[in-house]
XYZ file of C-alpha atoms in Angstrom:
778
model
C 37.512 95.069 12.861
C 35.298 91.664 12.313
C 36.803 90.437 9.129
C 34.914 86.862 9.420
C 32.725 86.208 6.453
C 29.148 85.620 6.340
C 29.534 81.927 5.448
C 31.952 81.946 8.689
C 28.975 82.952 10.610
C 26.081 81.043 10.517
C 24.737 81.940 13.807
C 25.323 84.490 16.793
C 27.202 84.383 20.020
C 24.183 84.176 22.689
C 21.292 83.454 21.509
C 18.064 82.670 23.218
C 17.865 78.599 24.154
C 21.677 78.207 23.958
C 24.007 77.988 27.263
C 26.020 81.127 28.159
C 28.042 82.200 31.331
C 26.314 84.573 33.219
C 27.901 87.891 32.417
C 29.698 88.594 35.556
C 30.425 85.342 36.555
C 34.567 85.392 35.755
C 33.992 88.812 37.904
C 32.340 87.099 40.756
C 35.198 84.329 41.166
C 38.019 87.091 40.966
C 36.700 89.503 43.043
C 36.084 92.137 40.360
C 32.789 92.651 40.075
C 31.654 95.709 41.709
C 28.875 96.291 44.256
C 27.625 99.609 46.294
C 30.585 99.325 48.561
C 33.098 98.886 45.824
C 32.254 102.299 44.599
C 34.831 105.004 44.832
C 33.782 107.145 47.877
C 32.915 110.701 47.290
C 34.878 113.474 48.974
C 33.139 114.068 52.540
C 31.321 111.083 52.478
C 29.797 110.365 56.182
C 28.774 106.612 57.511
C 25.897 106.168 59.113
C 24.600 103.664 62.272
C 21.500 102.351 63.675
C 20.509 103.023 67.263
C 18.532 99.984 68.076
C 16.412 98.901 70.773
C 16.813 96.764 73.730
C 12.964 95.839 74.543
C 10.764 93.720 72.423
C 7.295 95.732 73.534
C 8.101 99.221 75.441
C 7.234 102.522 75.365
C 9.882 105.002 75.552
C 9.905 107.342 78.421
C 12.807 109.185 77.681
C 15.583 109.446 75.473
C 19.167 111.044 76.005
C 21.326 110.731 73.039
C 23.792 113.981 74.856
C 26.666 111.401 74.924
C 26.066 109.912 71.540
C 25.937 113.474 69.756
C 29.380 113.981 71.744
C 31.177 111.025 70.828
C 34.434 111.472 68.643
C 33.589 112.055 65.117
C 29.965 112.085 65.457
C 28.511 114.954 62.805
C 24.846 114.511 63.533
C 22.274 112.322 65.651
C 18.537 111.987 64.401
C 15.818 110.710 65.705
C 11.628 109.943 63.993
C 11.129 113.737 64.810
C 13.953 114.946 62.577
C 12.570 113.238 59.354
C 11.105 115.864 56.944
C 8.334 114.306 55.510
C 6.257 111.304 56.968
C 7.997 108.736 59.635
C 7.200 105.811 57.991
C 8.193 102.807 55.328
C 5.706 100.678 55.517
C 5.779 98.864 51.923
C 1.805 98.095 52.368
C 0.781 101.747 52.790
C -0.701 100.979 56.342
C 1.906 103.518 58.411
C 2.281 100.591 60.855
C 6.256 101.056 60.027
C 8.016 103.823 61.589
C 11.313 104.649 59.852
C 12.174 105.600 63.115
C 10.087 104.511 66.537
C 9.635 107.425 68.257
C 6.924 106.605 71.227
C 7.098 102.740 71.373
C 9.156 99.518 70.149
C 7.606 96.857 68.898
C 10.829 94.655 68.500
C 14.109 94.261 69.903
C 16.544 95.941 67.988
C 13.918 98.241 66.377
C 15.993 101.402 65.113
C 14.881 104.451 66.917
C 17.522 107.114 65.886
C 20.202 106.898 63.556
C 23.772 108.587 64.025
C 26.267 109.974 61.259
C 29.750 109.905 61.432
C 33.412 110.247 60.319
C 33.828 106.814 60.049
C 31.555 103.382 60.429
C 33.546 102.521 63.246
C 32.973 105.899 64.963
C 29.278 105.836 64.276
C 28.978 102.253 65.492
C 30.802 102.996 68.605
C 28.282 106.228 69.449
C 25.062 104.539 68.824
C 25.581 102.247 71.711
C 25.972 105.173 74.049
C 22.204 106.286 74.001
C 20.573 106.198 77.424
C 16.829 105.216 76.776
C 14.058 104.912 79.689
C 11.475 102.062 78.802
C 8.035 100.878 80.480
C 7.841 97.501 79.233
C 4.881 96.037 78.106
C 3.720 92.391 77.607
C 5.326 90.712 74.830
C 5.283 87.429 72.449
C 7.947 86.151 69.953
C 6.048 82.908 68.225
C 3.060 82.277 67.148
C 1.877 80.114 70.335
C 2.003 83.435 72.230
C 0.478 85.390 69.692
C -2.559 82.704 69.926
C -2.773 82.557 73.447
C -2.878 86.287 74.073
C -5.437 86.937 71.484
C -2.648 88.402 68.875
C -4.607 91.243 66.201
C -3.895 90.194 62.639
C -1.355 92.246 60.957
C -3.583 92.210 57.893
C -6.871 90.921 56.949
C -6.708 87.017 56.704
C -7.984 85.296 53.033
C -10.181 82.454 52.679
C -10.348 79.833 50.014
C -13.381 77.511 49.770
C -14.563 75.261 46.889
C -17.222 72.691 46.900
C -19.051 71.672 50.358
C -16.012 71.203 53.012
C -18.179 71.400 56.105
C -20.709 68.752 55.259
C -18.656 66.303 52.782
C -15.758 65.973 55.552
C -18.281 64.255 57.457
C -19.058 61.924 54.768
C -15.384 60.755 53.860
C -14.728 56.799 55.108
C -11.472 57.935 56.865
C -10.617 61.432 58.869
C -7.377 62.583 60.420
C -6.195 65.654 62.035
C -2.748 67.068 62.759
C -0.873 70.254 63.367
C 2.660 71.033 61.609
C 5.003 73.724 62.683
C 7.266 74.965 59.793
C 10.493 77.426 60.621
C 11.061 80.375 58.805
C 14.219 81.207 57.728
C 17.170 84.240 57.192
C 17.924 85.079 53.817
C 22.015 85.054 54.441
C 23.065 87.585 51.479
C 26.557 87.288 51.037
C 26.100 91.055 50.558
C 24.205 92.507 53.637
C 21.932 95.821 52.839
C 24.058 98.875 52.017
C 22.601 102.550 51.046
C 24.315 105.261 49.694
C 23.035 108.755 49.020
C 24.383 111.627 47.459
C 22.714 115.249 47.642
C 22.055 117.111 44.574
C 20.666 120.387 43.762
C 17.207 121.755 44.812
C 15.226 118.629 46.308
C 17.013 115.989 44.364
C 19.120 113.384 45.408
C 20.703 110.069 43.958
C 20.698 106.851 45.709
C 22.705 103.569 45.147
C 20.680 100.763 47.277
C 21.291 97.434 46.978
C 17.355 96.453 46.169
C 15.407 94.346 44.265
C 12.880 97.104 44.056
C 14.158 100.543 43.099
C 10.958 101.946 42.302
C 9.642 101.448 45.951
C 13.009 102.910 47.227
C 12.723 105.568 44.725
C 8.575 106.153 45.974
C 9.822 105.452 49.968
C 12.737 108.122 49.896
C 10.194 110.656 48.480
C 8.082 109.498 51.117
C 10.220 110.098 53.886
C 11.844 113.578 52.478
C 8.292 114.930 51.369
C 9.683 115.426 47.878
C 7.814 113.690 44.519
C 9.446 110.594 42.738
C 11.080 113.264 40.305
C 13.478 114.352 42.324
C 14.586 110.781 43.414
C 17.030 108.438 40.942
C 17.789 105.123 42.085
C 20.736 102.945 40.847
C 21.755 99.261 41.233
C 24.150 97.245 38.787
C 24.058 94.250 41.069
C 23.283 92.720 44.708
C 25.316 90.072 46.383
C 22.420 87.903 46.771
C 18.800 89.088 47.632
C 16.154 86.336 47.826
C 13.223 88.334 48.712
C 15.331 89.870 51.318
C 16.166 93.220 49.454
C 12.370 93.517 48.091
C 11.254 95.596 50.954
C 13.993 95.969 53.441
C 16.134 98.057 52.171
C 13.911 100.994 52.391
C 15.189 102.015 55.897
C 19.013 102.285 54.880
C 18.009 104.090 51.838
C 15.948 106.654 53.700
C 18.019 107.024 56.239
C 20.919 107.648 54.018
C 18.591 110.253 51.925
C 17.806 112.104 54.593
C 21.268 112.859 56.131
C 22.626 113.417 52.409
C 19.717 115.887 52.361
C 20.838 117.641 55.867
C 24.261 117.796 55.793
C 24.896 118.440 52.244
C 27.431 115.357 52.227
C 27.414 112.099 50.669
C 26.052 109.183 53.417
C 26.466 105.302 53.426
C 24.634 103.009 55.703
C 26.012 99.719 55.916
C 25.229 97.193 58.842
C 27.221 94.723 60.263
C 26.075 90.943 59.864
C 24.574 90.858 63.175
C 22.601 94.139 62.765
C 21.382 93.064 59.398
C 20.250 89.534 60.687
C 18.588 91.379 64.138
C 16.592 94.116 62.179
C 15.787 92.966 59.139
C 12.899 90.255 58.040
C 12.963 86.807 57.461
C 10.571 83.993 56.153
C 7.798 83.293 57.944
C 6.913 80.816 60.580
C 3.856 78.605 59.746
C 1.562 76.652 61.982
C -0.511 74.711 60.183
C -3.830 73.166 61.574
C -5.547 70.427 59.633
C -8.128 68.189 58.870
C -8.274 65.554 56.003
C -10.812 63.628 54.820
C -9.892 60.199 52.613
C -11.400 57.301 51.255
C -9.361 53.292 52.019
C -7.079 53.780 48.754
C -5.852 57.268 50.087
C -7.736 59.512 48.002
C -8.733 62.940 49.623
C -12.339 63.464 49.906
C -11.877 67.057 51.828
C -9.592 69.329 53.231
C -9.816 72.029 55.967
C -6.801 73.890 57.089
C -5.855 77.092 58.725
C -2.152 78.580 58.381
C -1.099 80.609 60.762
C 1.625 82.919 60.195
C 4.254 84.805 62.275
C 4.388 88.143 60.867
C 6.351 90.504 63.182
C 4.957 93.842 64.275
C 3.871 95.368 60.824
C 2.086 94.278 57.704
C 5.184 94.541 55.531
C 4.253 91.526 52.742
C 2.557 89.539 55.017
C -0.515 89.728 53.571
C 0.458 88.380 50.131
C 3.127 85.883 51.510
C 0.414 83.894 53.391
C -2.461 84.626 50.456
C 0.263 82.809 48.283
C 0.789 79.900 51.380
C -2.799 79.068 50.594
C -2.298 78.871 46.760
C 0.077 76.284 47.116
C -1.442 74.511 49.802
C -2.853 72.068 47.152
C 0.589 71.354 46.193
C 0.228 69.038 42.820
C -3.376 67.620 44.361
C -6.822 67.685 43.661
C -9.019 68.785 46.550
C -12.612 67.837 45.838
C -13.682 70.016 49.007
C -11.690 72.215 50.399
C -11.768 75.305 52.974
C -8.524 76.921 53.500
C -7.613 80.100 55.963
C -4.812 82.462 56.804
C -4.430 83.833 59.870
C -1.386 86.643 59.762
C -0.554 87.085 63.236
C 1.070 89.923 64.788
C 4.353 89.098 66.803
C 6.615 91.602 68.938
C 9.780 90.502 66.558
C 11.351 92.126 63.377
C 8.452 91.888 60.703
C 8.654 88.951 58.028
C 8.928 89.833 54.738
C 9.250 88.032 51.103
C 11.607 85.311 50.515
C 12.185 82.623 47.875
C 8.702 81.244 47.544
C 6.904 84.118 49.116
C 4.887 81.301 51.229
C 4.345 79.005 48.837
C 6.695 76.435 50.332
C 5.105 76.757 53.494
C 1.898 76.257 51.932
C 3.281 73.374 49.874
C 4.912 71.495 52.729
C 1.605 71.330 54.577
C -0.014 69.644 51.554
C 2.704 67.304 51.612
C 2.066 66.624 55.240
C -1.461 65.402 54.583
C -0.135 63.069 52.103
C 2.176 61.229 54.256
C -0.054 61.142 56.933
C -2.396 59.395 54.352
C 0.040 56.958 53.452
C 0.609 55.694 56.572
C -2.785 55.627 58.021
C -3.435 53.490 54.423
C -0.366 51.456 54.729
C 1.114 52.708 51.067
C 4.125 54.339 49.900
C 3.440 58.369 50.117
C 4.387 58.123 46.082
C 1.260 55.919 45.481
C -0.780 58.538 47.289
C 0.674 61.509 45.768
C -0.105 59.966 42.303
C -3.725 58.631 43.430
C -4.277 62.451 43.846
C -2.301 64.593 41.503
C -4.620 66.958 39.176
C -6.256 65.512 36.161
C -5.487 66.459 32.451
C -7.085 69.431 30.755
C -10.876 68.935 30.318
C -11.294 65.894 33.098
C -13.048 66.809 36.317
C -9.725 67.389 38.414
C -8.505 70.352 37.369
C -9.879 72.976 39.457
C -8.081 74.684 41.935
C -9.295 75.889 45.417
C -9.198 79.340 43.962
C -11.000 78.502 41.235
C -8.376 78.405 38.543
C -8.183 75.719 36.028
C -4.982 73.790 36.026
C -4.549 73.848 31.907
C -0.784 72.957 31.432
C -0.655 69.823 33.984
C 2.270 67.964 33.183
C 3.478 66.819 36.465
C 2.642 63.059 36.236
C 4.894 62.718 33.262
C 7.667 64.489 35.140
C 7.079 62.031 38.500
C 6.972 58.655 35.791
C 10.083 59.907 34.155
C 12.070 60.725 37.454
C 10.692 57.483 39.022
C 12.232 55.554 36.024
C 15.963 57.495 35.616
C 16.343 57.543 39.643
C 15.298 53.593 39.907
C 13.109 54.574 42.699
C 11.286 51.368 43.450
C 14.488 49.094 43.920
C 16.373 51.790 45.687
C 13.502 51.875 48.043
C 13.001 47.755 48.120
C 16.805 47.776 49.055
C 16.439 50.552 52.022
C 13.865 48.880 53.529
C 15.863 45.779 53.264
C 18.882 47.428 54.736
C 16.907 49.005 57.501
C 15.798 45.521 58.709
C 19.387 44.794 59.654
C 21.340 47.873 60.476
C 21.290 48.715 64.114
C 21.794 52.434 64.400
C 21.819 54.114 60.683
C 18.932 53.898 58.869
C 18.138 55.278 55.406
C 15.010 56.678 53.804
C 14.079 57.855 50.369
C 10.974 59.989 48.599
C 10.255 61.148 46.140
C 7.934 64.524 45.439
C 6.228 66.617 43.247
C 6.141 70.484 42.271
C 3.448 72.586 41.137
C 4.543 76.694 41.577
C 2.302 79.168 40.354
C 3.960 82.190 38.223
C 2.910 85.756 38.469
C 2.512 88.003 41.172
C -0.782 87.773 42.791
C -1.009 91.640 42.861
C -2.518 91.741 39.304
C -0.946 95.366 38.724
C 2.518 94.906 39.583
C 3.041 92.148 35.931
C 4.138 94.694 34.205
C 7.618 96.001 33.136
C 9.856 98.312 30.780
C 13.063 98.254 29.084
C 14.586 100.814 27.278
C 16.665 100.179 24.253
C 19.765 102.137 21.950
C 20.769 101.112 18.552
C 24.179 103.378 18.149
C 25.690 104.374 14.656
C 28.492 101.659 15.090
C 25.882 99.202 15.285
C 26.288 98.584 19.187
C 23.158 98.145 21.557
C 22.583 99.635 24.765
C 20.089 97.432 27.257
C 18.292 98.856 30.272
C 15.156 97.578 32.209
C 13.610 97.452 35.213
C 14.377 94.197 36.698
C 17.604 93.875 39.170
C 20.380 91.606 39.144
C 21.460 89.752 42.277
C 23.473 86.923 40.605
C 20.344 84.659 39.436
C 21.431 85.785 35.781
C 18.544 87.829 34.568
C 20.745 90.749 32.941
C 22.354 87.599 31.121
C 19.088 86.369 29.823
C 17.245 89.482 28.894
C 20.801 90.555 26.807
C 20.052 87.223 25.103
C 16.555 88.184 23.961
C 17.875 91.156 22.774
C 21.051 89.600 20.582
C 18.489 87.009 18.910
C 16.170 89.624 18.101
C 18.480 91.522 16.416
C 20.354 88.611 15.065
C 23.239 89.854 16.779
C 26.442 88.576 18.973
C 25.716 89.128 22.232
C 28.808 90.984 22.821
C 27.033 93.943 20.684
C 24.431 94.609 23.467
C 25.810 96.445 26.786
C 24.164 95.654 30.010
C 23.717 98.645 32.148
C 22.652 99.110 35.977
C 19.183 99.351 36.518
C 17.879 102.827 37.042
C 14.641 104.436 37.785
C 16.110 107.578 35.550
C 15.602 105.163 32.872
C 12.637 102.756 33.240
C 10.031 104.357 35.515
C 7.136 102.622 37.538
C 9.259 98.965 37.792
C 7.828 96.262 39.860
C 10.386 94.337 42.162
C 12.410 91.775 40.921
C 10.553 88.686 42.589
C 8.128 86.223 41.919
C 10.434 84.607 39.768
C 8.767 86.770 37.077
C 12.338 88.933 36.270
C 12.681 87.087 32.949
C 9.275 86.806 32.191
C 8.375 90.296 31.891
C 11.472 92.372 31.520
C 12.683 89.714 28.511
C 9.178 90.412 26.615
C 9.878 94.391 27.408
C 13.155 94.439 25.735
C 11.664 91.946 22.982
C 8.885 94.545 22.521
C 11.370 97.683 22.507
C 13.476 95.480 19.803
C 10.407 94.571 17.857
C 9.453 98.906 17.321
C 13.122 99.718 16.050
C 13.239 96.273 13.703
C 9.960 97.167 12.426
C 11.669 100.885 11.426
C 14.542 99.706 10.122
C 12.700 97.024 7.826
C 10.498 100.095 6.902
C 13.536 102.028 5.832
C 15.409 99.281 4.428
C 12.173 98.372 2.143
C 11.824 101.865 0.955
C 15.374 102.624 0.147
C 15.981 99.113 -1.843
C 12.587 99.443 -3.397
C 11.564 95.777 -1.926
C 8.485 94.151 -0.164
C 8.941 94.666 3.664
C 8.822 90.863 3.922
C 12.350 90.255 1.832
C 14.154 92.170 4.903
C 15.161 89.410 6.938
C 17.643 89.680 9.887
C 19.897 87.171 9.365
C 22.989 86.580 11.683
C 24.899 89.759 12.359
C 23.699 91.067 8.716
C 20.270 91.878 7.292
C 19.373 90.255 3.871
C 16.930 93.092 1.489
C 15.888 91.602 -1.617
C 19.115 90.001 -3.022
C 21.769 91.923 -1.237
C 23.115 91.357 2.053
C 24.921 94.120 4.302
C 26.244 94.141 7.901
C 24.210 94.842 10.645
C 26.459 98.001 11.567
C 25.866 99.520 7.759
C 22.365 99.515 7.825
C 22.428 101.163 10.938
C 24.599 103.763 9.855
C 22.397 104.366 6.715
C 19.296 104.351 9.197
C 20.659 107.350 11.345
C 21.222 109.389 7.859
C 17.692 108.701 6.936
C 16.634 110.030 10.775
C 15.445 106.557 11.695
C 14.998 106.571 14.936
C 16.788 103.719 16.796
C 15.810 104.237 20.388
C 12.789 102.173 21.890
C 10.839 101.903 25.261
C 9.345 98.580 25.376
C 6.700 97.812 27.664
C 5.262 94.258 28.481
C 1.953 93.015 30.606
C 1.242 89.623 31.407
C -2.118 88.571 29.859
C -5.045 86.836 31.124
C -4.397 87.112 34.864
C -7.048 88.487 37.158
C -7.893 88.066 40.853
C -10.479 88.691 43.290
C -9.372 88.617 46.736
C -12.650 89.028 48.649
C -14.474 86.576 46.843
C -11.802 84.006 46.659
C -11.678 83.594 43.212
C -9.706 84.149 39.656
C -6.793 83.360 37.728
C -3.560 84.846 39.648
C -1.230 82.515 37.606
C -0.311 83.125 34.273
C 0.835 79.354 34.185
C 2.321 76.721 36.424
C 5.936 75.463 36.505
C 6.638 72.120 37.389
C 9.053 69.759 38.895
C 10.003 66.802 40.996
C 13.102 65.558 43.356
C 14.012 61.875 44.790
C 16.306 62.366 47.746
C 17.969 59.787 49.842
C 19.068 60.444 53.326
C 21.022 58.295 55.687
C 20.407 59.224 59.733
C 22.450 58.254 62.596
C 19.606 56.857 65.268
C 21.894 57.501 68.036
C 22.207 60.873 67.525
C 19.828 62.462 65.065
C 22.583 63.464 62.475
C 22.057 62.954 58.917
C 23.644 62.960 55.571
C 21.875 63.272 52.136
C 23.550 60.661 50.047
C 21.642 61.527 46.849
C 19.092 63.378 45.080
C 18.050 63.352 41.740
C 15.938 65.916 40.086
C 14.014 66.810 36.938
C 12.532 70.488 36.628
C 10.234 72.056 34.151
C 11.850 75.393 32.746
C 10.132 75.281 29.752
C 12.074 76.050 26.449
C 14.930 77.009 28.785
C 16.510 80.755 27.516
C 19.650 79.510 28.895
C 20.514 76.123 30.552
C 23.428 76.648 32.205
C 22.292 79.704 34.347
C 18.982 77.591 34.518
C 20.593 74.184 36.220
C 22.487 76.796 38.707
C 19.288 77.846 39.963
C 17.761 74.516 40.241
C 21.033 73.064 41.843
C 21.083 76.466 44.435
C 17.478 76.786 45.134
C 17.420 72.705 46.117
C 20.334 73.554 48.535
C 19.069 76.359 50.306
C 15.714 75.016 50.471
C 17.318 71.901 52.234
C 19.115 74.268 54.749
C 15.467 75.407 55.398
C 14.470 72.191 56.243
C 17.265 70.814 58.081
C 19.709 73.081 59.656
C 18.805 76.698 59.529
C 16.442 77.349 63.060
C 15.657 80.953 64.121
C 15.516 81.398 67.999
C 14.202 84.039 70.055
C 14.514 83.927 73.706
C 12.180 84.845 76.403
C 12.976 88.621 75.975
C 12.476 88.661 72.531
C 15.852 88.609 71.317
C 17.461 87.150 68.386
C 19.997 84.724 69.295
C 20.686 83.383 66.010
C 22.157 86.482 64.753
C 25.450 85.436 62.977
C 27.094 82.679 61.297
C 28.095 80.917 64.849
C 24.571 80.258 65.645
C 22.815 80.284 62.303
C 23.554 77.386 60.033
C 23.117 77.333 56.444
C 24.522 74.390 53.995
C 28.434 74.354 53.563
C 29.582 72.735 50.258
C 30.160 69.626 52.169
C 26.275 68.951 53.143
C 25.431 68.841 49.493
C 24.092 65.421 48.382
C 27.048 63.405 48.087
C 25.567 62.299 44.459
C 23.671 65.112 42.905
C 21.696 64.410 39.430
C 19.639 67.241 37.949
C 18.399 67.433 34.764
C 15.905 70.240 32.778
C 12.939 68.536 31.317
C 14.074 69.318 27.518
C 10.876 68.537 26.294
C 8.904 70.820 27.943
C 7.683 73.852 26.347
C 5.481 76.755 27.847
C 1.870 76.066 27.143
C 1.429 80.366 27.022
C 3.236 82.799 25.118
C 5.868 83.491 27.448
C 9.336 84.778 26.349
C 10.720 82.164 24.433
C 8.111 79.567 25.576
C 10.009 79.398 28.604
C 9.289 79.246 32.131
C 10.389 80.724 35.627
C 13.116 79.146 37.332
C 13.836 81.337 40.273
C 11.622 80.174 42.934
C 9.839 76.751 41.903
C 13.213 74.582 42.500
C 13.091 75.770 45.840
C 10.482 73.087 46.813
C 12.038 70.341 45.699
C 13.796 69.897 48.692
C 11.103 68.717 50.527
C 11.706 65.479 49.476
C 14.887 65.785 51.741
C 12.776 66.200 55.001
C 10.159 63.203 53.677
C 12.962 60.902 53.740
C 14.295 61.428 56.596
C 10.780 61.009 57.626
C 11.050 57.443 56.119
C 14.382 56.733 57.671
C 12.729 57.944 61.451
C 9.352 56.123 60.597
C 11.734 52.916 60.199
C 12.128 52.420 63.617
C 8.710 51.621 64.339
C 8.565 49.732 61.330
C 6.947 52.162 59.134
C 3.330 51.805 61.211
C 3.390 55.424 62.330
C 3.751 58.692 60.849
C 6.709 60.527 62.482
C 5.159 63.771 61.904
C 8.509 65.967 61.840
C 8.066 69.574 62.146
C 10.494 71.599 60.332
C 13.464 72.198 60.412
C 14.368 68.920 61.210
C 16.868 69.722 63.287
C 19.223 66.484 64.325
C 17.772 67.367 68.019
C 14.184 66.840 66.084
C 15.391 63.708 64.525
C 16.649 62.278 67.639
C 13.489 62.890 69.738
C 11.281 61.432 66.944
C 13.448 58.438 66.931
C 13.010 58.038 70.452
C 9.485 59.156 70.525
C 9.022 56.337 67.914
C 10.832 53.843 70.031
C 8.030 54.229 72.331
C 5.208 52.803 69.807
């Protein structure tokens, strides 16, 4: 029993805007956090494995699975013909993504059958015994191949246009044309995909899925089983990482497990190993950016015309909105007076690419920074000067309209960049680096300061909604459930802080519970950096409803005006009296006051017309800037990040400790995307970088030697977000562009900074070395 006095308890534990550790941090580091594979297995559980194609594009002429079925321990083998409902798990609803391919395979390692066996090992061994006859068809696995072969588009392209780019480009004093290749990226979450299904009575099935989108899993399972959504309940307490890779890609594993569970009447688990997971699930989209930019003698942009072509894979998946968001961020932080942008979502014979932190935004923004870099070399200026010259203007100026016709009303990028330039001592360090490079024979250094402006909201307006369920029990403890999912980013902790703050009780009173479609229906994916914005506001709304009932009850019982009922830390003041929060709850219960509420929130102000290319797709923008310094070895192309300074805008942070962790992690992950993480397919369409031995994510030793990260503590969201905070999941990922730009400067020193190196991404040591050798010939 808590015996502390009111005077000792002036504030609550875990209020918003305070640093609080992640609710599961101690479990993460001690190995006691329960993931799906840690759940005690039900009696009679069977294991599933995928039967994968070994062709990139081919007709299936025959399929002999007799050896598979006869393999020791095998209980059932099924194909697309055994799917009770619709053999499709397309998140775009285009019926272009079969759960199990029946007559045509369109990428190497596409699932074509599934094996259910007594053990996971038995299932996997059996899956390799299939005898399949194919008729090979022409295939292409990259953007060049798609363009050469006149590949179709997986979705309709989008165009953004403002001004008169066709005529104004010709009037520009200077023009340049270029092309940039931007690589994809593997999610490399620590916990691979996993799903477990347990059959219920009648048509019911319960599914545990490592997913960012429980409602989509619910929908897809119902789709393939031909049962309504109310028969499917999906659970997820936590994922071991997601990064967008578990927004749609978990559909196939959950659907296969559910089909087998209902067929056999036994619990089923699917858990692919790392190689299978990497080969059979989507990645970040590769892009090829073709551009023309018109500018004046000072380096001010006059017009931009760019096409963003993407390797989308064999089906649409989320490629439409991903390529759309690339265009939304093709302006980065810069105002284009005249602009024409087009997407080209190309079909390739590879696994369908999908959501990944930034959702196309990083590729769009990286293209814009290349425009700036090329202009800087053309006019002989520091790229930072060109960036500053082209920033969006202040509200009310003539430089606020984006290519999609939304006004930038909350622009703070100039202040963020100015502060970081000073705190990082950018100018003095740049001069010192130029001096160092004059005399250093083999080691060259570079430094760059780049900005971030990232729009927050789902561009599909309907997804910008959330629900929460809050119960207050008789003892004053609180049960919290909402539609967001926890993948290590701290969402559960932040929403619990919101609820504790609303009731003014210690966060220890709030029980965080697993996300489930049985409690909060019709949820949106935890994606687009909107988890805290949406679910925090929904939980706040639920608390508001309960508090209003408590206020009305207290005012009537004590005979005071409702304005005199005030929630204080762990107690409530009612007129001149103060009573502990649990005591008020107990009395409210006996007075039959409803102590449960379903909260709801929908983001205001946003709207979008894709056909017209106009609207307000984003509620607000998050800003940031990073200054990175690198050293490269011109003999090998190897490099090190010597120092990184970051100033990032999260509004009024709900939890500065968690937000700092998100900024640091995003920067390092973005650094990997732009440097060491390279996806490579061979001539047969096989992904060869499908394991840690061949795919190189950053190590702890790759982090910047000096890593200074600060939040812009003076910032506050101009819009009425939860606690006036801003999203932090995706925006800091793009801070790592400063690393690529710094490497570029180091390479450019070989030719005395007269030529833009035009580095493609990822800038692997091989690419850096080739760029150095190329510039030596200038």
